[in-house]
Coordinates of N, CA, C and O in Angstrom, one line a residue:
M11 N 10.7 -23.3 3.1 CA 9.7 -22.2 2.9 C 10.4 -21.0 2.4 O 11.4 -20.5 3.0
D12 N 9.9 -20.4 1.3 CA 10.4 -19.1 0.8 C 9.7 -17.9 1.4 O 8.5 -18.0 1.8
I13 N 10.4 -16.8 1.5 CA 9.8 -15.6 2.0 C 9.7 -14.6 0.9 O 10.6 -14.4 0.1
N14 N 8.5 -14.1 0.7 CA 8.1 -13.2 -0.3 C 8.1 -11.8 0.4 O 7.2 -11.4 1.1
L15 N 9.2 -11.0 0.2 CA 9.3 -9.7 0.8 C 8.7 -8.6 0.0 O 8.9 -8.5 -1.2
R16 N 7.8 -7.9 0.6 CA 6.9 -6.9 -0.1 C 7.1 -5.5 0.7 O 7.3 -5.5 1.9
V17 N 6.9 -4.4 0.0 CA 7.0 -3.1 0.6 C 5.8 -2.3 0.0 O 5.6 -2.3 -1.2
Y18 N 5.2 -1.5 0.9 CA 4.0 -0.7 0.5 C 4.1 0.7 1.0 O 4.7 0.9 2.1
G19 N 3.4 1.6 0.3 CA 3.4 3.0 0.8 C 2.0 3.4 1.2 O 1.0 3.0 0.5
I20 N 1.9 4.2 2.2 CA 0.6 4.7 2.7 C 0.6 6.2 2.6 O 1.5 6.9 3.2
L21 N -0.3 6.7 1.9 CA -0.5 8.2 1.8 C -1.9 8.5 2.3 O -2.9 8.0 1.8
H22 N -1.9 9.3 3.4 CA -3.2 9.6 4.0 C -3.4 11.1 4.2 O -2.4 11.8 4.4
Q23 N -4.6 11.5 4.0 CA -4.9 12.9 4.2 C -6.4 13.1 4.5 O -7.2 12.4 3.9
K24 N -6.7 13.9 5.4 CA -8.1 14.3 5.7 C -9.1 13.1 5.9 O -10.1 13.1 5.3
G25 N -8.6 12.1 6.6 CA -9.5 10.9 6.9 C -9.6 10.0 5.8 O -10.5 9.1 5.8
H26 N -8.7 10.0 4.8 CA -8.7 9.1 3.6 C -7.3 8.6 3.4 O -6.3 9.2 3.8
V27 N -7.3 7.4 2.7 CA -6.0 6.8 2.4 C -6.0 6.5 0.9 O -7.0 6.1 0.3
L28 N -4.9 6.7 0.2 CA -4.8 6.4 -1.2 C -4.5 4.9 -1.4 O -3.6 4.4 -0.9
M29 N -5.4 4.2 -2.2 CA -5.2 2.8 -2.4 C -5.3 2.5 -4.0 O -5.8 3.4 -4.7
S30 N -4.8 1.4 -4.3 CA -4.7 1.0 -5.7 C -5.6 -0.2 -6.0 O -5.6 -1.2 -5.2
L31 N -6.4 -0.1 -7.0 CA -7.2 -1.3 -7.4 C -6.5 -2.0 -8.5 O -6.3 -1.4 -9.6
E32 N -6.1 -3.2 -8.3 CA -5.3 -4.0 -9.2 C -5.9 -5.3 -9.5 O -6.6 -5.9 -8.7
R33 N -5.7 -5.8 -10.7 CA -6.2 -7.1 -11.1 C -5.1 -8.1 -10.9 O -4.0 -8.0 -11.6
I34 N -5.3 -9.0 -10.0 CA -4.2 -10.0 -9.6 C -4.9 -11.4 -9.7 O -5.9 -11.6 -9.0
A35 N -4.3 -12.2 -10.5 CA -4.9 -13.6 -10.6 C -6.4 -13.6 -10.9 O -7.2 -14.3 -10.2
N36 N -6.8 -12.7 -11.8 CA -8.2 -12.6 -12.2 C -9.1 -12.1 -11.1 O -10.3 -12.4 -11.2
R37 N -8.6 -11.4 -10.2 CA -9.4 -10.8 -9.1 C -9.1 -9.3 -9.0 O -7.9 -8.9 -9.1
E38 N -10.1 -8.5 -8.8 CA -9.9 -7.1 -8.5 C -9.5 -7.0 -7.0 O -10.3 -7.4 -6.1
I39 N -8.3 -6.5 -6.7 CA -7.9 -6.4 -5.3 C -7.6 -4.9 -5.0 O -6.9 -4.2 -5.7
L40 N -8.2 -4.4 -3.9 CA -7.9 -3.1 -3.4 C -6.7 -3.2 -2.4 O -6.8 -4.0 -1.4
K41 N -5.6 -2.6 -2.7 CA -4.4 -2.7 -1.9 C -3.7 -1.4 -1.8 O -4.0 -0.5 -2.5
F42 N -2.7 -1.4 -0.9 CA -1.8 -0.2 -0.9 C -0.8 -0.3 -2.0 O -0.4 -1.4 -2.5
P43 N -0.4 0.9 -2.6 CA 0.6 0.9 -3.7 C 1.9 0.3 -3.2 O 2.3 0.6 -2.1
G44 N 2.5 -0.5 -4.0 CA 3.8 -1.1 -3.7 C 3.9 -2.5 -4.3 O 3.0 -2.9 -5.1
G45 N 4.9 -3.3 -3.9 CA 5.0 -4.6 -4.4 C 6.3 -5.3 -3.9 O 6.8 -5.0 -2.8
G46 N 6.8 -6.2 -4.7 CA 7.9 -7.0 -4.3 C 9.2 -6.3 -4.3 O 9.5 -5.4 -5.0
V47 N 10.1 -6.8 -3.4 CA 11.5 -6.3 -3.3 C 12.4 -7.2 -4.1 O 12.4 -8.4 -3.9
H48 N 13.1 -6.6 -5.0 CA 14.1 -7.4 -5.8 C 15.3 -7.8 -5.0 O 15.7 -7.1 -4.0
P49 N 16.0 -8.9 -5.4 CA 17.3 -9.2 -4.7 C 18.3 -8.0 -4.7 O 18.4 -7.3 -5.7
K50 N 18.9 -7.8 -3.6 CA 20.0 -6.8 -3.4 C 19.4 -5.4 -3.5 O 20.1 -4.4 -3.6
E51 N 18.1 -5.2 -3.3 CA 17.4 -3.9 -3.3 C 17.0 -3.6 -1.9 O 16.5 -4.5 -1.2
S52 N 17.2 -2.4 -1.5 CA 16.8 -2.0 -0.1 C 15.3 -1.8 -0.1 O 14.6 -1.7 -1.2
L53 N 14.7 -1.8 1.1 CA 13.2 -1.6 1.2 C 12.8 -0.3 0.6 O 11.8 -0.2 -0.2
T54 N 13.5 0.8 0.9 CA 13.2 2.1 0.5 C 13.4 2.3 -1.0 O 12.6 2.9 -1.7
D55 N 14.5 1.6 -1.6 CA 14.7 1.7 -3.0 C 13.6 0.9 -3.7 O 13.1 1.4 -4.8
A56 N 13.2 -0.2 -3.2 CA 12.1 -0.9 -3.8 C 10.8 -0.1 -3.8 O 10.1 -0.1 -4.8
L57 N 10.5 0.5 -2.7 CA 9.3 1.4 -2.6 C 9.3 2.5 -3.6 O 8.4 2.8 -4.3
M58 N 10.5 3.1 -3.7 CA 10.7 4.2 -4.7 C 10.4 3.7 -6.1 O 9.7 4.4 -6.9
R59 N 11.0 2.5 -6.4 CA 10.8 2.0 -7.8 C 9.3 1.6 -8.0 O 8.8 1.9 -9.1
E60 N 8.7 1.0 -7.0 CA 7.3 0.6 -7.2 C 6.4 1.8 -7.4 O 5.5 1.8 -8.2
I61 N 6.6 2.8 -6.6 CA 5.7 4.0 -6.7 C 6.0 4.7 -8.1 O 5.0 5.2 -8.7
K62 N 7.2 4.7 -8.5 CA 7.5 5.3 -9.8 C 6.8 4.5 -10.9 O 6.2 5.1 -11.8
E63 N 6.9 3.2 -10.8 CA 6.2 2.3 -11.8 C 4.7 2.4 -11.8 O 4.1 2.5 -12.8
E64 N 4.2 2.4 -10.6 CA 2.7 2.3 -10.5 C 2.0 3.7 -10.6 O 0.9 3.7 -11.0
M65 N 2.7 4.7 -10.1 CA 2.0 6.0 -10.0 C 2.7 7.1 -10.7 O 2.3 8.3 -10.7
N66 N 3.9 6.8 -11.2 CA 4.7 7.8 -11.9 C 5.0 9.0 -11.0 O 4.9 10.2 -11.4
C67 N 5.3 8.7 -9.8 CA 5.6 9.7 -8.8 C 6.9 9.4 -8.0 O 7.4 8.3 -8.0
S68 N 7.4 10.5 -7.3 CA 8.6 10.3 -6.5 C 8.2 10.5 -5.0 O 7.2 11.2 -4.7
L69 N 8.9 9.9 -4.1 CA 8.6 9.9 -2.7 C 9.4 10.9 -1.9 O 10.5 11.2 -2.3
S70 N 8.8 11.3 -0.8 CA 9.5 12.0 0.2 C 8.9 11.7 1.6 O 7.8 11.1 1.6
Q71 N 9.6 12.0 2.6 CA 9.1 11.8 4.0 C 8.7 10.4 4.3 O 7.6 10.2 4.8
L72 N 9.5 9.4 4.0 CA 9.2 8.0 4.3 C 9.4 7.8 5.8 O 10.4 8.2 6.4
Q73 N 8.4 7.1 6.4 CA 8.5 6.7 7.8 C 7.9 5.4 8.0 O 6.8 5.1 7.6
H74 N 8.7 4.5 8.7 CA 8.2 3.1 8.9 C 6.9 3.2 9.7 O 6.7 3.9 10.6
F75 N 5.9 2.3 9.2 CA 4.6 2.3 9.9 C 4.3 0.9 10.5 O 3.8 0.8 11.6
Y76 N 4.6 -0.1 9.7 CA 4.2 -1.5 10.2 C 5.0 -2.5 9.4 O 5.2 -2.4 8.2
T77 N 5.3 -3.6 10.1 CA 5.9 -4.8 9.5 C 5.1 -6.0 10.0 O 4.8 -6.1 11.2
T78 N 4.7 -6.9 9.1 CA 4.0 -8.1 9.5 C 4.7 -8.8 10.6 O 5.9 -9.0 10.6
E79 N 4.0 -9.3 11.6 CA 4.5 -10.0 12.8 C 4.2 -11.4 12.7 O 4.9 -12.3 13.3
A80 N 3.1 -11.8 12.2 CA 2.6 -13.2 12.2 C 2.9 -13.9 10.9 O 3.2 -13.2 9.8
Y81 N 2.9 -15.2 10.9 CA 3.1 -16.0 9.7 C 1.8 -15.7 8.8 O 0.7 -15.9 9.2
V82 N 2.1 -15.3 7.6 CA 1.0 -15.1 6.6 C 1.4 -15.8 5.3 O 2.3 -15.4 4.6
P83 N 0.7 -16.9 5.0 CA 0.9 -17.6 3.7 C 0.4 -16.8 2.5 O -0.6 -16.0 2.6
S84 N 1.1 -16.9 1.4 CA 0.7 -16.2 0.2 C -0.5 -16.9 -0.4 O -0.5 -18.1 -0.5
W85 N -1.5 -16.1 -0.8 CA -2.7 -16.8 -1.4 C -2.4 -17.2 -2.8 O -3.1 -18.0 -3.4
L86 N -1.3 -16.6 -3.4 CA -0.9 -16.9 -4.8 C 0.0 -18.1 -4.8 O 0.0 -18.9 -5.8
A87 N 0.9 -18.2 -3.8 CA 1.9 -19.3 -3.7 C 1.9 -19.8 -2.3 O 2.7 -19.3 -1.5
P88 N 1.1 -20.8 -1.9 CA 1.0 -21.3 -0.6 C 2.3 -21.7 0.1 O 2.4 -21.7 1.3
H89 N 3.3 -22.0 -0.7 CA 4.6 -22.4 -0.1 C 5.4 -21.2 0.4 O 6.5 -21.4 1.0
E90 N 4.9 -20.0 0.1 CA 5.6 -18.8 0.4 C 5.0 -18.1 1.7 O 3.8 -18.2 1.8
R91 N 5.8 -17.5 2.5 CA 5.4 -16.7 3.6 C 5.6 -15.2 3.1 O 6.6 -14.9 2.6
V92 N 4.6 -14.4 3.3 CA 4.6 -13.0 2.9 C 5.1 -12.2 4.1 O 4.5 -12.3 5.2
L93 N 6.1 -11.4 3.9 CA 6.6 -10.5 4.9 C 6.5 -9.1 4.3 O 7.1 -8.8 3.3
S94 N 5.6 -8.3 4.8 CA 5.3 -7.0 4.3 C 5.7 -5.9 5.2 O 5.5 -5.9 6.4
V95 N 6.3 -4.8 4.6 CA 6.7 -3.6 5.4 C 6.0 -2.4 4.8 O 6.0 -2.3 3.5
F96 N 5.4 -1.6 5.6 CA 4.6 -0.5 5.2 C 5.3 0.8 5.7 O 5.7 0.9 6.9
Y97 N 5.3 1.8 4.8 CA 5.8 3.1 5.2 C 4.7 4.2 4.9 O 4.0 4.1 3.9
T98 N 4.6 5.2 5.8 CA 3.9 6.3 5.4 C 4.8 7.2 4.5 O 6.0 7.1 4.5
M99 N 4.1 7.9 3.6 CA 4.9 8.6 2.6 C 4.2 9.9 2.1 O 3.0 10.1 2.4
E100 N 4.9 10.7 1.4 CA 4.4 11.9 0.7 C 4.8 11.7 -0.7 O 5.8 11.1 -1.0
L101 N 4.0 12.1 -1.7 CA 4.3 12.1 -3.1 C 4.7 13.5 -3.5 O 3.9 14.4 -3.4
I102 N 5.9 13.7 -4.0 CA 6.4 15.1 -4.3 C 5.4 15.7 -5.3 O 5.1 16.9 -5.2
E103 N 4.9 15.0 -6.3 CA 4.1 15.6 -7.3 C 2.7 16.1 -6.7 O 2.0 16.8 -7.4
L104 N 2.3 15.6 -5.5 CA 1.0 16.0 -5.0 C 1.2 17.0 -3.8 O 0.2 17.4 -3.3
L105 N 2.4 17.4 -3.5 CA 2.6 18.3 -2.3 C 1.9 19.6 -2.4 O 1.3 20.1 -1.4
N106 N 1.8 20.2 -3.5 CA 1.2 21.5 -3.6 C -0.2 21.5 -4.4 O -0.7 22.5 -4.9
Q107 N -0.8 20.3 -4.4 CA -2.0 20.1 -5.1 C -3.2 20.2 -4.1 O -3.0 20.2 -2.9
E108 N -4.4 20.3 -4.7 CA -5.6 20.3 -3.9 C -5.7 18.9 -3.1 O -5.2 17.9 -3.6
P109 N -6.4 18.9 -2.0 CA -6.7 17.6 -1.3 C -7.3 16.6 -2.3 O -8.1 17.0 -3.1
F110 N -6.9 15.4 -2.1 CA -7.5 14.3 -2.9 C -7.1 14.3 -4.4 O -7.8 13.7 -5.2
A111 N -6.1 15.0 -4.7 CA -5.6 15.0 -6.1 C -5.0 13.6 -6.4 O -4.6 12.9 -5.4
L112 N -5.1 13.2 -7.6 CA -4.5 11.9 -8.0 C -3.3 12.1 -8.9 O -3.3 13.0 -9.7
P113 N -2.3 11.2 -8.8 CA -1.2 11.2 -9.7 C -1.6 11.1 -11.2 O -2.6 10.5 -11.4
L114 N -0.9 11.7 -12.1 CA -1.2 11.6 -13.5 C -0.7 10.3 -14.1 O 0.4 9.9 -13.7
N115 N -1.4 9.7 -14.9 CA -1.0 8.5 -15.7 C -0.5 7.4 -14.8 O 0.5 6.8 -15.0
P116 N -1.3 7.0 -13.8 CA -0.9 5.8 -13.0 C -1.1 4.5 -13.7 O -1.9 4.5 -14.7
E117 N -0.4 3.5 -13.4 CA -0.5 2.2 -14.0 C -1.8 1.5 -13.6 O -2.4 0.7 -14.4
H118 N -2.2 1.7 -12.4 CA -3.4 1.1 -11.8 C -4.5 2.2 -11.5 O -4.1 3.3 -11.4
T119 N -5.7 1.7 -11.3 CA -6.7 2.7 -10.8 C -6.5 3.0 -9.4 O -6.3 2.2 -8.5
L120 N -6.4 4.3 -9.1 CA -6.2 4.8 -7.7 C -7.4 5.4 -7.2 O -8.2 6.1 -7.9
E121 N -7.6 5.3 -5.9 CA -8.8 6.0 -5.3 C -8.5 6.3 -3.8 O -7.7 5.6 -3.2
W122 N -9.1 7.4 -3.4 CA -9.0 7.8 -2.0 C -10.1 7.0 -1.3 O -11.3 7.2 -1.6
V123 N -9.8 6.2 -0.3 CA -10.7 5.4 0.5 C -10.9 6.0 1.8 O -9.9 6.3 2.5
E124 N -12.1 6.2 2.2 CA -12.3 6.8 3.5 C -11.9 5.9 4.7 O -12.2 4.7 4.6
C125 N -11.2 6.4 5.6 CA -10.8 5.7 6.8 C -11.9 5.5 7.8 O -12.1 6.3 8.7
K126 N -12.7 4.5 7.5 CA -13.8 4.2 8.4 C -14.0 2.7 8.4 O -13.6 2.0 7.5
E127 N -14.7 2.2 9.4 CA -14.9 0.7 9.6 C -15.5 0.1 8.4 O -15.2 -1.0 8.1
T128 N -16.5 0.7 7.8 CA -17.2 0.1 6.7 C -16.4 -0.1 5.5 O -16.7 -0.9 4.6
S129 N -15.3 0.7 5.3 CA -14.4 0.5 4.2 C -13.6 -0.8 4.2 O -13.1 -1.3 3.2
L130 N -13.5 -1.4 5.4 CA -12.8 -2.7 5.6 C -13.3 -3.8 4.7 O -12.6 -4.6 4.3
K131 N -14.6 -3.8 4.5 CA -15.2 -4.9 3.8 C -14.8 -4.9 2.3 O -15.0 -5.9 1.6
R132 N -14.2 -3.8 1.8 CA -13.7 -3.7 0.4 C -12.3 -4.3 0.3 O -11.8 -4.5 -0.8
I133 N -11.7 -4.6 1.4 CA -10.3 -5.0 1.4 C -10.2 -6.5 1.7 O -10.6 -7.0 2.7
D134 N -9.7 -7.2 0.7 CA -9.7 -8.7 0.8 C -8.4 -9.3 1.5 O -8.5 -10.3 2.1
L135 N -7.3 -8.7 1.3 CA -6.0 -9.3 1.8 C -5.9 -9.1 3.3 O -6.0 -7.9 3.8
P136 N -5.5 -10.1 4.0 CA -5.5 -10.0 5.5 C -4.4 -9.0 6.0 O -4.7 -8.3 6.9
I137 N -3.3 -8.9 5.3 CA -2.3 -7.9 5.8 C -2.8 -6.5 5.6 O -2.7 -5.6 6.4
E138 N -3.4 -6.2 4.4 CA -4.0 -4.9 4.1 C -5.1 -4.6 5.1 O -5.2 -3.4 5.6
Q139 N -5.9 -5.6 5.5 CA -6.9 -5.3 6.5 C -6.3 -4.9 7.9 O -6.8 -4.0 8.5
T140 N -5.2 -5.6 8.3 CA -4.5 -5.3 9.5 C -4.0 -3.9 9.5 O -4.2 -3.1 10.5
V141 N -3.4 -3.5 8.4 CA -2.8 -2.1 8.3 C -3.9 -1.1 8.3 O -3.8 -0.1 8.9
F142 N -5.0 -1.4 7.5 CA -6.1 -0.4 7.5 C -6.7 -0.2 8.9 O -7.1 0.9 9.2
K143 N -6.8 -1.3 9.6 CA -7.4 -1.1 11.0 C -6.5 -0.2 11.8 O -6.9 0.6 12.6
K144 N -5.1 -0.3 11.7 CA -4.2 0.5 12.4 C -4.4 2.0 11.9 O -4.2 2.9 12.6
L145 N -4.7 2.1 10.6 CA -4.9 3.5 10.1 C -6.1 4.1 10.6 O -6.2 5.4 10.6
L146 N -7.1 3.4 10.9 CA -8.4 3.9 11.5 C -8.1 4.9 12.6 O -8.7 6.0 12.7
F147 N -7.2 4.5 13.5 CA -6.8 5.3 14.6 C -6.0 6.5 14.1 O -6.3 7.6 14.6
L148 N -5.0 6.3 13.3 CA -4.2 7.4 12.8 C -5.1 8.5 12.0 O -4.9 9.7 12.3
C149 N -6.0 8.0 11.2 CA -6.8 8.9 10.5 C -7.8 9.7 11.3 O -8.3 10.8 11.0
S150 N -8.1 9.2 12.5 CA -9.1 9.8 13.4 C -8.4 11.0 14.2 O -9.1 11.8 14.8
Q151 N -7.1 11.1 14.1 CA -6.4 12.2 14.8 C -6.3 13.5 14.0 O -6.3 13.5 12.9

């Protein structure tokens, strides 16, 4: 069994979280920004690369938030196990912007999703659902 190592960034503010709407295998998927880790690449280097590619932004203040604990098969490649690591982050380009500003020229459609129970039904991927549930508590503080 192969392990598919993934890394994602979480940007939250004022009860909302920034998510990416991506077309994957002919499906529109609402997910956290990020993606695969290349061989010999650290998790944080991979996240920096992914955020630069997807959002044309640079990161600051990375802090580990969650790593998958259970066996999760990939829905794209059932012989693979997905291991995902999530970090909270700040985007340097948005530090002095108005709340809910979006990065300029992103690769994917980005949106601020309200941290509330009803937003969960928009999220298809099981790992993203787990992380979003954990964010419900964080966003309520």
